[in-house]
Every structure is written in structure tokens, then in C-alpha cells.
Amino acid sequence: MHRPVRRLLCHMALALLAAPAWAQQSAVELKAQVLVKVLRFVEWPQGSLVEGQPLQVCLLDDGALARQLQSLDGQAVNTHPLRVRPRAGRGAALGGCHVALMGAATTPESPGLLLVGEEAMQAEKGAMLSLLVEDGRVVFDIDLEAARRVGIGFSARLLRLARYVRKA
Amino acid sequence: MRQELRRLLPLLLAASTAVAAPDEDLEDLLRREVEGPSRYAQSLLDAPAPVAVFGQREAALLGHQTVAEMLGRLPGVHLGNSRQYVTVGLRGLSRPGDYNARLLVTVDGFRINDALYDQALPDTEFPLVAEWVKRLELVYGPGSSIYGANALLGVVNLVTLDGADAPGLRLRGGLGSFGTRRALLQYGQGGGSDVFVGVQLLRSRGEDLDLPELGLPGPVRGLDDLRQASLFAKLRHGAWRASLGAVRRDKEVATAPYDTVPGAAGTRFRDAYAFAELAYEEDWSQALRRSLRLGLASSAFDGEYRYPDVENRDTARSLAWHLDARLQWRGWLNHELQLGFDAREVPRGEQRNFDVDPEFVYLDSREPSHRFGLFLQDQWRLSANWQLTSGLRVDHIRSLKPQWSPRLALVWRPRAHESVKLMLGRAFRAPNLVENFYGDGYTQLASPDLKPESLRSAELSWERALDERHVFTLTAYKAYLERTIELGQDEDSGLLRYLNLAGIRTQGLDLGLQGQGADGAQWRADLSLIDARSAGQRLSNSPRWLLKGHWIQPLGQDWSLGLEVQGQGRRSGRVEVPTQFSANAALRWSRAGQQLGLRVLNLSDRKLYDPAGPDNEALLRVPQPRRSWRLDWQWMF
């Protein structure tokens, strides 16, 4: 067989073999992508996020999801560029943050701040949006009541995609 | 489960179009599967019933070629081989004369159980081979609240390969003991229109069988021949799918059934089954998801029986139309409602029995059959950790009373990798056309007044990931099968007749452990303890325990070794079949789509038996296949 033909066949075979590989992604990668997409359906209180203003995601955690989110810095969320602010030490100010990725500790509520967690929703920890892996897929829970208290709303469409929505 | 089917297409579309509508994007992401060890456990923790899953990778590495081999790996399943057909038993229920009518088998949701026997045989009688199945899911417990009749002990759904899963042209060849030859051709193409086509041709000369009960001077030679051809094709475009499957199988029968001449050629069975389905299955849009499926299935059986002075024939033909419409609605937060309607219309189910020369007709039955059902199910997430599924279905079948099938399932998720499920439900099986109308007046009487049998069950299951790589499952169940339909003896005439017999009580435990090594090794071990009784007596052909396990070990880049072991406790029948164990091994080499595999079945060449059923009256027990090897190779173009 001519070498180029052989090489071509080889490449084809490899490409075909490789195909199913991108059918799966790591949970962390997928969670980060889901979070960014979910943010498109979140409504912040009037005035706290004006058109074109960066949407600030503050990391209170330095786990795998936090690291993954940093790589998504600069992505567009509706009209806002995403700004991912790495953890700046315990008790760092959350001023200007629209979203906070919680760590293991409880984070106090603050107006206009969406608290995002990674465990099945535990009201006492305060997460308003929880990203979970369920039967091999990423799902999310929403605590509507907690979000309302800080003036945050979600589109009806997003609520329908949620695994579980906690109401008052 | 259905979502699984549709996972790849949006993915491919997403890959080719960089910018998609934002809302579609999120829905696609939520459909995507996560990689990692937890996937290998293949569990469905959130499903409202215990589910066991067997995937393509395991099947390939263990060298499986039939759906029966895949099914046989799952907890609680005990297959039988009557040397005529391969039968399926589940959790101790494998009744004489029932090959597999108490388990519903679907291919991508299409009901395969035929219109005459209401059965789906998973071995060479099945239109799909193992290579075309992406995953096999066995949902334990009564499933009639969604699926209606026959979903008595469980539901098996086969998710078939998409073209994108196995792209390109593959040619497989196989050679094996007992003069076995196999050729398989398959083609897959992903993209906007996803295509998958597979064809198999199989031929086996079969074994020489030691059947001392037949009183012949030596083993029965040359009467175990098998020829089979099967086809499966699927085209998917957007929400549309068209599927086609067909199988034809010719089997010589060596066991001299129904008083035929022992050791003489000429007793043989031909089975054919074909189905076609056109489906429109939407993804979620807003709060609604709709699906409509229209299908057609035909089945044919031709039995030739060789008697000393005459040749007798059995023929059975059926054609069935299927309609299935479903609406899923998520309009209320935390609820998912499903409303469904399905119907099966059999214009004519034909059964004939006659002598050829001189011609004499014993049976000529042409009976229609129709059924339809309506169901509603609500999946209600009570909290982040609790879920309650409730469902009710009503079925109208021929002249029978309406059949109600309720179901309740409570799922508790104490933590991410743990679930506890409690299920209560009722399921039923209507008498099939054979049980109702097969009667030749000489050996067997028709039984048109049979009542449906019904099963009530309670099941509790616990599944927990012990760590990243190990999963433990424990299921306890109790069920009562009422008015069991079985072949019995008519009081007045003494002839055979299907009757509603005494109820059967079963209870048992399924205990399973599965794990995955860092090197890609994968193993699973299952122990089932079963207690099945009728009128206080232990049930025949029902093992008190089943033990099965497999281990897949990658050996370097290109090689892998797969081992399977199974054992089952003694079973009663005409004679007792003692406890028996068997093992299979598969060695595989694979590189860039080229493969070579060697498989040895019944490694230690044990003499294994199954109790003989009414279809093998002349025998006390049926010998199972002895040691055999197979060599397979695959080219990919």
C-alpha cells in the first residue's frame, strides 16, 4: 500500500476512534459550563448589574470547580463579560460580587449576591443554586426563597430545568 | 431512559455549530454524560426502581455475541437452554412452557414481545446481536403501570447503537467449535442524519448430544444444527427515528419433543420475527415533551415434527400494529407528569396444526386480539432528598375485565452516592393467544376462559457508593403471583390445558458489589437468595441461590482478559439437577479498530444440565453446551 494512503487510513481510523471521547467530559468542566449558562437566566436586583457591566463571580473556595471557572473568565453572559475573581483570603470583601462560589463554610446572605454551592441543597449553608452530579449528568437545585430574600430572581424556563426548586 | 437515546445527536450538532441559541445550550449541557469512575457503576440512583445496567464495553470485553449473554450477567437472571430455545428466568420464576412471557423486552422503547406467545427470546431468536446494543437496562419489579401487560417481573430495555457510536464500516468474522461460523457486517455514520446498519449470518453444526433417555445406542449426532440471519437498521434525523429489525432462525431439534422419532432428522423449528417503527420523539421545549410512535411487527413459527408414519406441522403467524403516544409535562415545579396511551391491534393470530400426508387438520385457529391502555404517572420531588413516583394504568384487553396497575415508589437520597428505594406495585399478564386457543383435541385443549395472572410486589433497595470506585447494592423483595397461568391437566378429559393454577409466592435478596481499578479493570459480583413457593411447596426449576461475577482486566495497551463465573443451586424437575458452576473466558487484542478475540465457554468442560420442561417430555434433564471455543476478528475500514 502507498504510504500516504496508509497514513490517511490510519488517521481516519484514529479520528473515528477518537470520536466517542468527546462525548464525555469531566464533571467539573461540565459544572462550570452549566453555571455560566445558568447565569443567563438569573435576574439581579435593578441597578446592581447594568448593561455591559462585568458580571463578577467571586471564588470563596479554591477547589476544582473554582479553578475550572477561572478558565472561563472573559466569556460573555448576555451583555456582560464574565469576571472571575480568585479567592483573596479568608474574609475578603465580597463588594461588587454578583455570584459567590461557596466553600465548605456557611456564607452569609448579602443583597444581590447569588450563592452557589456544590452539595445537595442544604438550606443552612445558604446556597441558592446547587450544582450536582446525578446519575452521570449535571443537575441543579434552586432555593427560590433564599434568592428572593436578596432580590435575585430566575426565569421560569430555568426553574423548569431544575432538578428541585425549594419554595417558601 | 429515553433521554439517553438522544444524547449524542444534539452533541454532534453542538460541535458543528459553535454558537447555538443560549437556552438550547443549557439543555444540551444537562443532557451530557459525565465521565469518570462513577459512570462505570452504571447505576440509576434516582430511577423509581432498582435498575441494573450492562454496557457495550463490558459485553465486548467479555466476548458476548447475544443479548442473552448480556442479560445473563445481571443479578437474579437465570437463563435456561431447552436445546430448542433459550429461556429467561428471573428471581426464581422460570415456569415450564414459559420461555419469556413474564418479562417485557423493548428495543429503544419498542415492545418486542410477539403477538402470539407474548414472549421475547433473547438468544439467537432475537433480532439484535450484542454488538449492536449500547446498553441493556433491566428494571426490576412490576412495570405494568407504564408498560401494561407482560411487564410482570421486570422490563428490559435495549438502547441500540447510533451511527455516531460506532462510525465506519466493520466486518467481523468468527469460527468456533461445533462447526460454528459467523459473519457480521455493520456500518455507522454520525452527523445530522445518523445511520446504523448491521447484518449477521450465523451457522452452527451443533453438538453431538448424550441423551440416554431416548434409548438410542449412542449420542445423537448431527441434529443440533442452527442457521440464523439477523438485521437491524436505524435512521435518526432530528426528532425523527425509523428502526427496522428482523431475524430468521432455523433449528434442528435433537431432543425428540412431543413423541417424535428419537434420533431421526426432520423435527425442526423455524422462527421469524420482524419489526419496523417510525418514531417522533421531541426534546423538552418549554414545559412539554411529546412523542408519537407507530410500529408494525410480524412473527412466524413453523414446527416440523417427524413421526414414524407421518409428518406433522405447527404453524403460527401474527401481525401486530402498535401505537404509542406520550406527553410529558413539567408545568408544575418539582413535578414531572407523564400521560400515555398505547394500543396493539392484532388483526389475526393464526395457529394451525396438521398432518402433511395424508393431510389432516387438527387445529385451525384465527383469532384477532386487541388491547389498549392509558396511564398517568407523576414524579414528584418532595425535597432535595426525597422523591415520590405514583402511577396508574388501565388496560383493556379483548374481552377481559379492565386491568388496573397502580404503582408507588419512594426514593430517598441521603447523600450524593446513596439511594434507598421503596416500591409497591401491581402488574399483570393477559393469557396469550396460544394459551387461549391452542388445542388439537388430541393432546391439548384450548382454554378461552383463562383469567389474567397478576402480581403484587413490594421491594426495598439500597445502593451506595463505598468510595470513588466501589458500589454496593442490596435489594429485598416479596411478590405474590396470583392465578398463575400454566400448562396443567384438564380434569374431565385428562388432556393438557392451560389453567389458572395456584398462586406463587417469592421472596429474596439480591446482593451486589462492583468495582473499578485505576488501570481500567472492572469487576462485579452478585449473590441472589431466592425462596419461591406454590401452595407451600418449593417451586420446580427454581434455584435457591445464584452467584455470578465477572472480571475484566486490561493487559497493557492492546490486550484484555475477561472472566465470567456463574453458579446456581440445585433445581427440582423430573429429576433433581444438582448445584452447578461454570466459567467463561475471553482474551482480546485490539488496535485501531482491528480486533482479535478468543473466547472459551464452559472452561472446565463440566457436564451441565437444565431440568426438562413439557417441551422435552422424553428427557429427564437437558444437557447444556460443553466446552467450546470461538475465534473472532474484526476489520474496520
XYZ file of N, CA and C in Angstrom, chain B residues 35-233:
597
model
N -17.896 11.965 32.565
C -17.001 10.809 32.552
C -16.477 10.547 33.951
N -15.922 9.399 34.150
C -15.321 9.117 35.456
C -15.788 7.793 35.985
N -15.168 7.363 37.087
C -15.436 6.034 37.597
C -16.910 5.820 37.935
N -17.567 6.883 38.383
C -18.946 6.687 38.827
C -19.818 6.212 37.667
N -19.403 6.532 36.449
C -20.189 6.108 35.298
C -20.129 4.601 35.126
N -19.001 4.027 35.494
C -18.867 2.590 35.261
C -19.805 1.796 36.153
N -20.152 2.412 37.268
C -21.114 1.742 38.131
C -22.444 1.645 37.393
N -22.654 2.539 36.447
C -23.829 2.487 35.587
C -25.113 2.405 36.386
N -25.136 3.086 37.489
C -26.328 2.973 38.313
C -27.294 4.088 37.969
N -28.518 3.874 38.308
C -29.520 4.892 38.140
C -30.149 5.107 39.506
N -29.429 5.875 40.319
C -29.821 6.045 41.710
C -31.173 6.719 41.866
N -31.503 7.562 40.908
C -32.710 8.356 41.031
C -33.930 7.689 40.408
N -33.722 6.615 39.668
C -34.848 5.956 38.993
C -35.780 5.357 40.035
N -37.087 5.362 39.779
C -38.028 4.877 40.791
C -38.135 3.347 40.843
N -37.043 2.643 40.624
C -36.992 1.183 40.740
C -35.521 0.787 40.697
N -35.175 -0.398 41.216
C -33.790 -0.829 41.052
C -33.534 -1.145 39.579
N -32.423 -0.673 39.079
C -32.090 -0.883 37.672
C -30.685 -1.448 37.600
N -30.485 -2.491 36.810
C -29.137 -2.980 36.560
C -28.823 -2.712 35.100
N -27.606 -2.261 34.869
C -27.244 -1.863 33.514
C -26.011 -2.632 33.073
N -26.025 -3.054 31.831
C -24.858 -3.725 31.269
C -24.523 -3.038 29.953
N -23.281 -2.587 29.842
C -22.929 -1.739 28.698
C -22.140 -2.461 27.624
N -21.981 -1.754 26.550
C -21.303 -2.268 25.366
C -19.850 -2.658 25.637
N -19.158 -1.830 26.441
C -17.742 -2.109 26.681
C -17.566 -3.456 27.381
N -18.351 -3.663 28.434
C -18.240 -4.923 29.165
C -18.581 -6.096 28.251
N -19.658 -5.932 27.487
C -20.089 -7.015 26.600
C -18.976 -7.356 25.611
N -18.342 -6.310 25.066
C -17.295 -6.538 24.068
C -16.089 -7.233 24.704
N -15.701 -6.778 25.890
C -14.502 -7.341 26.512
C -14.735 -8.751 27.066
N -15.999 -9.087 27.306
C -16.288 -10.460 27.745
C -16.601 -11.355 26.550
N -16.602 -10.768 25.360
C -16.796 -11.558 24.143
C -18.244 -11.929 23.866
N -19.192 -11.187 24.407
C -20.597 -11.517 24.197
C -21.031 -11.300 22.750
N -21.873 -12.201 22.289
C -22.409 -12.073 20.939
C -23.927 -12.005 20.919
N -24.561 -12.435 22.010
C -26.017 -12.386 22.023
C -26.516 -11.527 23.190
N -27.732 -11.044 23.029
C -28.369 -10.263 24.084
C -28.554 -11.142 25.328
N -28.784 -12.442 25.100
C -28.945 -13.364 26.225
C -27.698 -13.375 27.108
N -26.524 -13.350 26.481
C -25.290 -13.363 27.265
C -25.182 -12.106 28.126
N -25.607 -10.972 27.573
C -25.571 -9.728 28.343
C -26.562 -9.795 29.506
N -27.773 -10.224 29.188
C -28.827 -10.306 30.202
C -28.424 -11.263 31.327
N -27.773 -12.349 30.939
C -27.382 -13.377 31.899
C -26.372 -12.910 32.940
N -25.712 -11.777 32.690
C -24.737 -11.257 33.652
C -25.407 -10.523 34.803
N -26.681 -10.162 34.623
C -27.319 -9.284 35.606
C -27.897 -10.076 36.767
N -27.928 -9.456 37.943
C -28.377 -10.162 39.137
C -29.795 -10.724 39.004
N -29.988 -11.933 39.499
C -31.329 -12.523 39.535
C -31.754 -13.214 38.266
N -30.985 -13.068 37.186
C -31.385 -13.669 35.914
C -30.823 -15.084 35.827
N -31.646 -16.065 35.496
C -31.140 -17.415 35.240
C -31.699 -17.907 33.913
N -30.797 -18.055 32.969
C -31.197 -18.485 31.631
C -31.274 -20.001 31.596
N -32.096 -20.505 30.715
C -32.161 -21.941 30.520
C -32.008 -22.244 29.035
N -31.622 -23.464 28.723
C -31.484 -23.839 27.321
C -32.168 -25.188 27.135
N -33.267 -25.180 26.372
C -34.024 -26.413 26.189
C -33.536 -27.173 24.954
N -32.459 -26.667 24.337
C -31.942 -27.209 23.079
C -32.904 -26.901 21.933
N -33.953 -26.155 22.266
C -34.853 -25.656 21.237
C -34.774 -24.134 21.271
N -34.892 -23.612 22.479
C -34.837 -22.169 22.698
C -34.064 -21.875 23.976
N -33.603 -20.615 24.072
C -33.033 -20.160 25.332
C -34.128 -19.422 26.082
N -34.347 -19.818 27.325
C -35.430 -19.241 28.106
C -34.862 -18.306 29.181
N -35.706 -17.422 29.672
C -35.263 -16.468 30.682
C -36.037 -16.682 31.971
N -35.321 -16.864 33.059
C -35.949 -16.899 34.375
C -35.462 -15.694 35.150
N -36.308 -15.183 36.017
C -35.891 -14.053 36.833
C -36.343 -14.286 38.259
N -35.416 -14.174 39.172
C -35.687 -14.301 40.599
C -36.479 -15.566 40.915
N -36.049 -16.668 40.324
C -36.619 -17.962 40.679
C -37.851 -18.349 39.895
N -38.339 -17.462 39.050
C -39.522 -17.791 38.264
C -39.127 -18.138 36.845
N -39.209 -19.417 36.531
C -38.962 -19.884 35.180
C -39.880 -21.080 35.027
N -41.093 -20.829 34.586
C -42.120 -21.857 34.622
C -42.105 -22.716 33.372
N -42.462 -24.006 33.531
C -42.492 -24.890 32.372
C -43.418 -24.326 31.293
N -42.933 -24.314 30.076
C -43.763 -23.845 28.969
C -43.685 -22.346 28.763
N -43.105 -21.621 29.729
C -42.952 -20.168 29.557
C -41.502 -19.883 29.219
N -41.262 -19.410 28.009
C -39.884 -19.109 27.632
C -39.473 -17.738 28.132
N -40.318 -16.768 27.910
C -40.041 -15.446 28.469
C -41.228 -14.528 28.244
N -42.360 -14.850 28.820
C -43.547 -14.028 28.620
C -43.815 -13.135 29.818
N -42.994 -13.298 30.877
C -43.282 -12.526 32.089
C -42.310 -11.374 32.264
N -41.520 -11.177 31.235
C -40.567 -10.067 31.235
C -40.825 -9.314 29.931
N -40.971 -8.022 30.019
C -41.182 -7.250 28.798
C -39.824 -6.829 28.250
N -39.620 -7.028 26.959
C -38.361 -6.628 26.346
C -38.643 -5.568 25.296
N -37.945 -4.455 25.383
C -38.146 -3.398 24.392
C -36.814 -3.042 23.742
N -36.886 -2.623 22.485
C -35.710 -2.125 21.780
C -35.955 -0.637 21.539
N -35.167 0.215 22.150
C -35.383 1.663 22.111
C -36.841 1.992 22.432
N -37.415 1.250 23.350
C -38.790 1.512 23.777
C -39.843 0.735 23.013
N -39.473 0.064 21.922
C -40.470 -0.692 21.150
C -40.626 -2.102 21.721
N -41.878 -2.477 21.964
C -42.184 -3.752 22.580
C -41.882 -4.913 21.625
N -40.954 -5.797 22.015
C -40.562 -6.894 21.138
C -41.410 -8.142 21.383
N -41.940 -8.289 22.595
C -42.774 -9.478 22.884
C -43.809 -9.638 21.768
N -43.880 -10.815 21.198
C -44.679 -11.015 19.988
C -46.174 -11.120 20.309
N -46.982 -11.197 19.265
C -48.434 -11.121 19.455
C -49.077 -12.472 19.745
N -48.360 -13.589 19.580
C -48.961 -14.897 19.819
C -48.580 -15.474 21.176
N -47.278 -15.472 21.443
C -46.778 -16.049 22.693
C -46.497 -14.961 23.731
N -46.529 -13.712 23.301
C -46.188 -12.580 24.172
C -44.805 -12.732 24.784
N -43.897 -13.311 24.037
C -42.575 -13.550 24.581
C -41.497 -12.910 23.711
N -40.342 -12.690 24.305
C -39.195 -12.156 23.571
C -38.003 -13.003 23.966
N -37.503 -13.804 23.049
C -36.395 -14.703 23.358
C -35.085 -14.005 23.021
N -34.149 -13.984 23.973
C -33.000 -13.089 23.848
C -31.777 -13.664 23.146
N -31.811 -14.942 22.793
C -30.596 -15.534 22.219
C -30.595 -15.374 20.697
N -30.332 -16.440 19.981
C -30.269 -16.322 18.528
C -31.659 -16.096 17.922
N -32.700 -16.106 18.773
C -34.051 -15.820 18.297
C -34.306 -14.322 18.250
N -33.345 -13.526 18.723
C -33.553 -12.088 18.874
C -33.012 -11.334 17.661
N -33.712 -10.266 17.232
C -33.244 -9.554 16.033
C -31.930 -8.792 16.220
N -31.536 -8.523 17.468
C -30.284 -7.790 17.673
C -29.211 -8.716 18.209
N -27.964 -8.424 17.868
C -26.850 -9.132 18.482
C -26.194 -8.184 19.487
N -25.359 -8.735 20.347
C -24.772 -7.930 21.434
C -24.005 -6.725 20.899
N -23.358 -6.892 19.754
C -22.527 -5.814 19.219
C -23.321 -4.561 18.868
N -24.633 -4.677 18.702
C -25.439 -3.510 18.284
C -26.142 -2.850 19.450
N -25.888 -3.357 20.648
C -26.565 -2.830 21.831
C -25.612 -1.919 22.595
N -26.018 -0.682 22.785
C -25.179 0.260 23.532
C -25.281 -0.028 25.021
N -26.490 -0.190 25.510
C -26.660 -0.626 26.885
C -27.940 -1.414 27.063
N -27.863 -2.342 27.996
C -29.031 -3.132 28.333
C -29.428 -2.725 29.749
N -30.669 -2.322 29.906
C -31.134 -1.895 31.218
C -32.227 -2.845 31.676
N -32.054 -3.395 32.854
C -33.098 -4.262 33.420
C -33.711 -3.548 34.615
N -34.972 -3.209 34.482
C -35.695 -2.537 35.565
C -36.466 -3.619 36.299
N -36.130 -3.841 37.563
C -36.742 -4.928 38.316
C -38.108 -4.520 38.852
N -38.955 -5.513 38.981
C -40.256 -5.291 39.609
C -41.325 -4.988 38.588
N -42.578 -4.941 39.072
C -43.700 -4.763 38.160
C -43.624 -3.436 37.400
N -43.790 -3.496 36.091
C -43.715 -2.284 35.272
C -44.995 -2.006 34.522
N -46.076 -2.704 34.918
C -47.324 -2.566 34.172
C -47.933 -1.172 34.263
N -47.574 -0.397 35.302
C -48.193 0.918 35.446
C -47.813 1.836 34.297
N -46.734 1.500 33.595
C -46.370 2.250 32.391
C -46.550 1.378 31.157
N -46.082 0.135 31.242
C -45.977 -0.679 30.035
C -47.138 -1.631 29.797
N -48.021 -1.788 30.757
C -49.158 -2.679 30.557
C -48.764 -4.142 30.668
N -49.408 -4.984 29.871
C -49.273 -6.433 30.002
C -47.827 -6.896 29.829
N -47.510 -7.998 30.493
C -46.225 -8.690 30.404
C -45.074 -8.059 31.176
N -45.224 -6.813 31.619
C -44.152 -6.202 32.412
C -44.335 -6.656 33.854
N -44.278 -7.989 34.038
C -44.669 -8.594 35.303
C -43.500 -8.629 36.278
N -42.418 -9.252 35.844
C -41.257 -9.393 36.717
C -40.261 -8.260 36.503
N -40.352 -7.619 35.363
C -39.416 -6.545 35.063
C -39.516 -6.122 33.615
N -38.726 -5.131 33.285
C -38.693 -4.624 31.917
C -37.228 -4.531 31.489
N -36.930 -5.080 30.326
C -35.589 -4.962 29.768
C -35.662 -3.970 28.620
N -34.856 -2.929 28.692
C -34.806 -2.029 27.538
C -33.407 -2.075 26.941
N -33.373 -2.257 25.631
C -32.102 -2.257 24.923
C -31.965 -0.925 24.215
N -30.908 -0.215 24.558
C -30.621 1.041 23.877
C -29.636 0.691 22.772
N -30.023 0.934 21.530
C -29.174 0.473 20.423
C -28.120 1.518 20.071
N -27.112 1.057 19.374
C -26.037 1.944 18.943
C -26.554 2.956 17.945
N -26.058 4.172 18.059
C -26.251 5.141 16.997
C -25.065 5.006 16.058
N -25.223 5.530 14.863
C -24.107 5.518 13.922
C -22.890 6.211 14.519
N -23.141 7.293 15.274
C -22.042 8.056 15.857
C -21.271 7.256 16.911
N -21.901 6.237 17.481
C -21.227 5.424 18.499
C -20.244 4.441 17.882
N -20.531 4.017 16.656
C -19.675 3.022 16.004
C -19.531 3.410 14.545
N -18.820 4.524 14.302
C -18.761 5.008 12.929
C -17.878 4.128 12.051
N -18.152 4.143 10.777
C -17.330 3.406 9.826
C -17.906 2.038 9.514
N -17.203 1.346 8.673
C -17.628 0.029 8.226
C -16.805 -1.022 8.966
N -17.465 -1.983 9.550
C -16.762 -3.040 10.265
C -17.212 -4.386 9.741
N -16.271 -5.251 9.606
C -16.576 -6.600 9.175
C -16.006 -7.544 10.226
N -16.839 -8.410 10.729
C -16.371 -9.373 11.729
C -16.571 -10.767 11.207
N -15.623 -11.596 11.508
C -15.770 -12.992 11.158
C -15.532 -13.815 12.397
N -16.123 -14.974 12.458
C -15.912 -15.818 13.626
C -15.945 -17.291 13.254
N -15.119 -18.051 13.958
C -15.075 -19.504 13.775
C -15.096 -20.126 15.165
N -15.736 -21.276 15.283
C -15.751 -21.868 16.608
C -16.039 -23.347 16.603
N -16.079 -23.899 17.820
C -16.383 -25.319 17.981
C -17.755 -25.627 17.418
N -18.041 -26.885 17.281
C -19.328 -27.390 16.786
C -19.638 -26.817 15.400
N -18.594 -26.563 14.621
C -18.803 -26.079 13.252
C -19.496 -24.741 13.190
N -19.124 -23.857 14.106
C -19.786 -22.551 14.141
C -19.046 -21.541 13.277
N -19.790 -20.846 12.443
C -19.234 -19.780 11.612
C -20.149 -18.582 11.725
N -19.536 -17.416 11.770
C -20.350 -16.230 11.943
C -19.753 -15.099 11.129
N -20.601 -14.354 10.457
C -20.148 -13.175 9.734
C -21.043 -12.020 10.133
N -20.416 -10.883 10.358
C -21.182 -9.736 10.805
C -20.653 -8.493 10.101
N -21.564 -7.721 9.580
C -21.189 -6.506 8.869
C -21.957 -5.369 9.504
N -21.270 -4.290 9.840
C -22.034 -3.158 10.351
C -21.445 -1.848 9.883
N -22.339 -0.887 9.748
C -21.939 0.413 9.250
C -22.594 1.495 10.083
N -21.823 2.477 10.466
C -22.369 3.577 11.249
C -21.883 4.903 10.713
N -22.776 5.897 10.782
C -22.398 7.226 10.352
C -23.133 8.237 11.211
N -22.375 9.080 11.876
C -22.997 10.110 12.705
C -23.320 11.327 11.871
N -23.709 12.393 12.543
C -23.995 13.631 11.826
C -25.466 13.963 11.880
N -25.896 14.901 11.039
C -27.281 15.370 11.034
C -28.268 14.246 10.842
N -27.937 13.345 9.918
C -28.740 12.134 9.766
C -27.874 10.974 10.219
N -28.233 10.421 11.341
C -27.422 9.351 11.921
C -27.928 7.999 11.406
N -27.000 7.199 10.916
C -27.388 5.914 10.326
C -26.638 4.781 11.007
N -27.336 3.712 11.289
C -26.669 2.497 11.740
C -27.314 1.300 11.049
N -26.474 0.417 10.510
C -26.984 -0.797 9.868
C -26.109 -1.966 10.294
N -26.723 -3.068 10.634
C -25.964 -4.262 10.974
C -26.626 -5.505 10.395
N -25.808 -6.437 9.935
C -26.319 -7.702 9.404
C -25.483 -8.832 9.990
N -26.119 -9.894 10.398
C -25.373 -11.057 10.889
C -25.844 -12.336 10.197
N -24.879 -13.182 9.884
C -25.196 -14.526 9.398
C -24.496 -15.508 10.328
N -25.232 -16.501 10.794
C -24.674 -17.444 11.760
C -25.039 -18.856 11.345
N -24.071 -19.744 11.512
C -24.315 -21.136 11.162
C -23.581 -21.997 12.175
N -24.248 -23.001 12.676
C -23.552 -23.903 13.590
C -24.051 -25.320 13.361
N -23.125 -26.256 13.285
C -23.495 -27.650 13.071
C -24.074 -28.238 14.353
N -23.646 -27.664 15.453
C -24.169 -28.100 16.745
C -23.409 -29.270 17.318
N -23.877 -29.687 18.491
C -23.161 -30.715 19.242
C -23.724 -32.104 18.990
N -22.907 -33.081 19.293
C -23.422 -34.438 19.432
C -23.914 -34.539 20.873
N -25.136 -34.974 21.046
C -25.732 -34.907 22.381
C -25.922 -36.290 22.983
N -25.547 -36.383 24.258
C -25.779 -37.605 25.010
C -27.164 -37.542 25.621
N -28.113 -38.290 25.058
C -29.479 -38.256 25.578
C -29.909 -39.690 25.884
N -29.413 -40.258 26.989
C -29.656 -41.673 27.271
C -31.147 -42.008 27.377
N -31.974 -41.010 27.780
C -33.402 -41.290 27.957
C -34.071 -41.712 26.656
N -33.466 -41.343 25.524
C -34.095 -41.656 24.247
C -33.881 -43.110 23.834
N -33.007 -43.816 24.579
C -32.807 -45.242 24.321
C -32.076 -45.546 23.027
N -31.299 -44.590 22.542
C -30.534 -44.822 21.318
C -29.176 -45.420 21.670
N -28.561 -46.131 20.724
C -27.290 -46.802 21.034
C -26.150 -45.828 21.373
N -26.127 -44.668 20.820
C -25.018 -43.736 21.112
C -25.539 -42.323 21.186
N -24.624 -41.375 21.144
C -25.064 -39.981 21.174
C -25.865 -39.614 19.912
N -26.700 -38.604 20.036
C -27.465 -38.123 18.888
C -26.574 -37.171 18.101
N -26.295 -37.565 16.862
C -25.354 -36.773 16.064
C -26.066 -35.996 14.963
N -25.551 -34.802 14.716
C -25.988 -34.043 13.544
C -27.413 -33.522 13.609
N -27.972 -33.441 14.810
C -29.352 -32.950 14.905
C -29.446 -31.674 15.728
N -28.353 -30.925 15.778
C -28.350 -29.728 16.617
C -28.030 -28.497 15.763
N -28.253 -28.621 14.475
C -27.884 -27.591 13.508
C -28.658 -26.287 13.735
N -27.966 -25.181 13.553
C -28.597 -23.869 13.695
C -28.168 -22.965 12.544
N -29.140 -22.302 11.936
C -28.831 -21.284 10.934
C -29.623 -20.056 11.281
N -28.954 -18.925 11.235
C -29.648 -17.719 11.626
C -29.175 -16.540 10.804
N -30.073 -15.625 10.526
C -29.712 -14.367 9.879
C -30.470 -13.263 10.592
N -29.785 -12.163 10.865
C -30.497 -11.061 11.506
C -30.033 -9.728 10.950
N -30.894 -8.746 11.117
C -30.681 -7.434 10.512
C -31.222 -6.372 11.447
N -30.481 -5.280 11.567
C -31.021 -4.140 12.299
C -30.572 -2.866 11.609
N -31.483 -1.936 11.438
C -31.138 -0.662 10.805
C -31.874 0.455 11.514
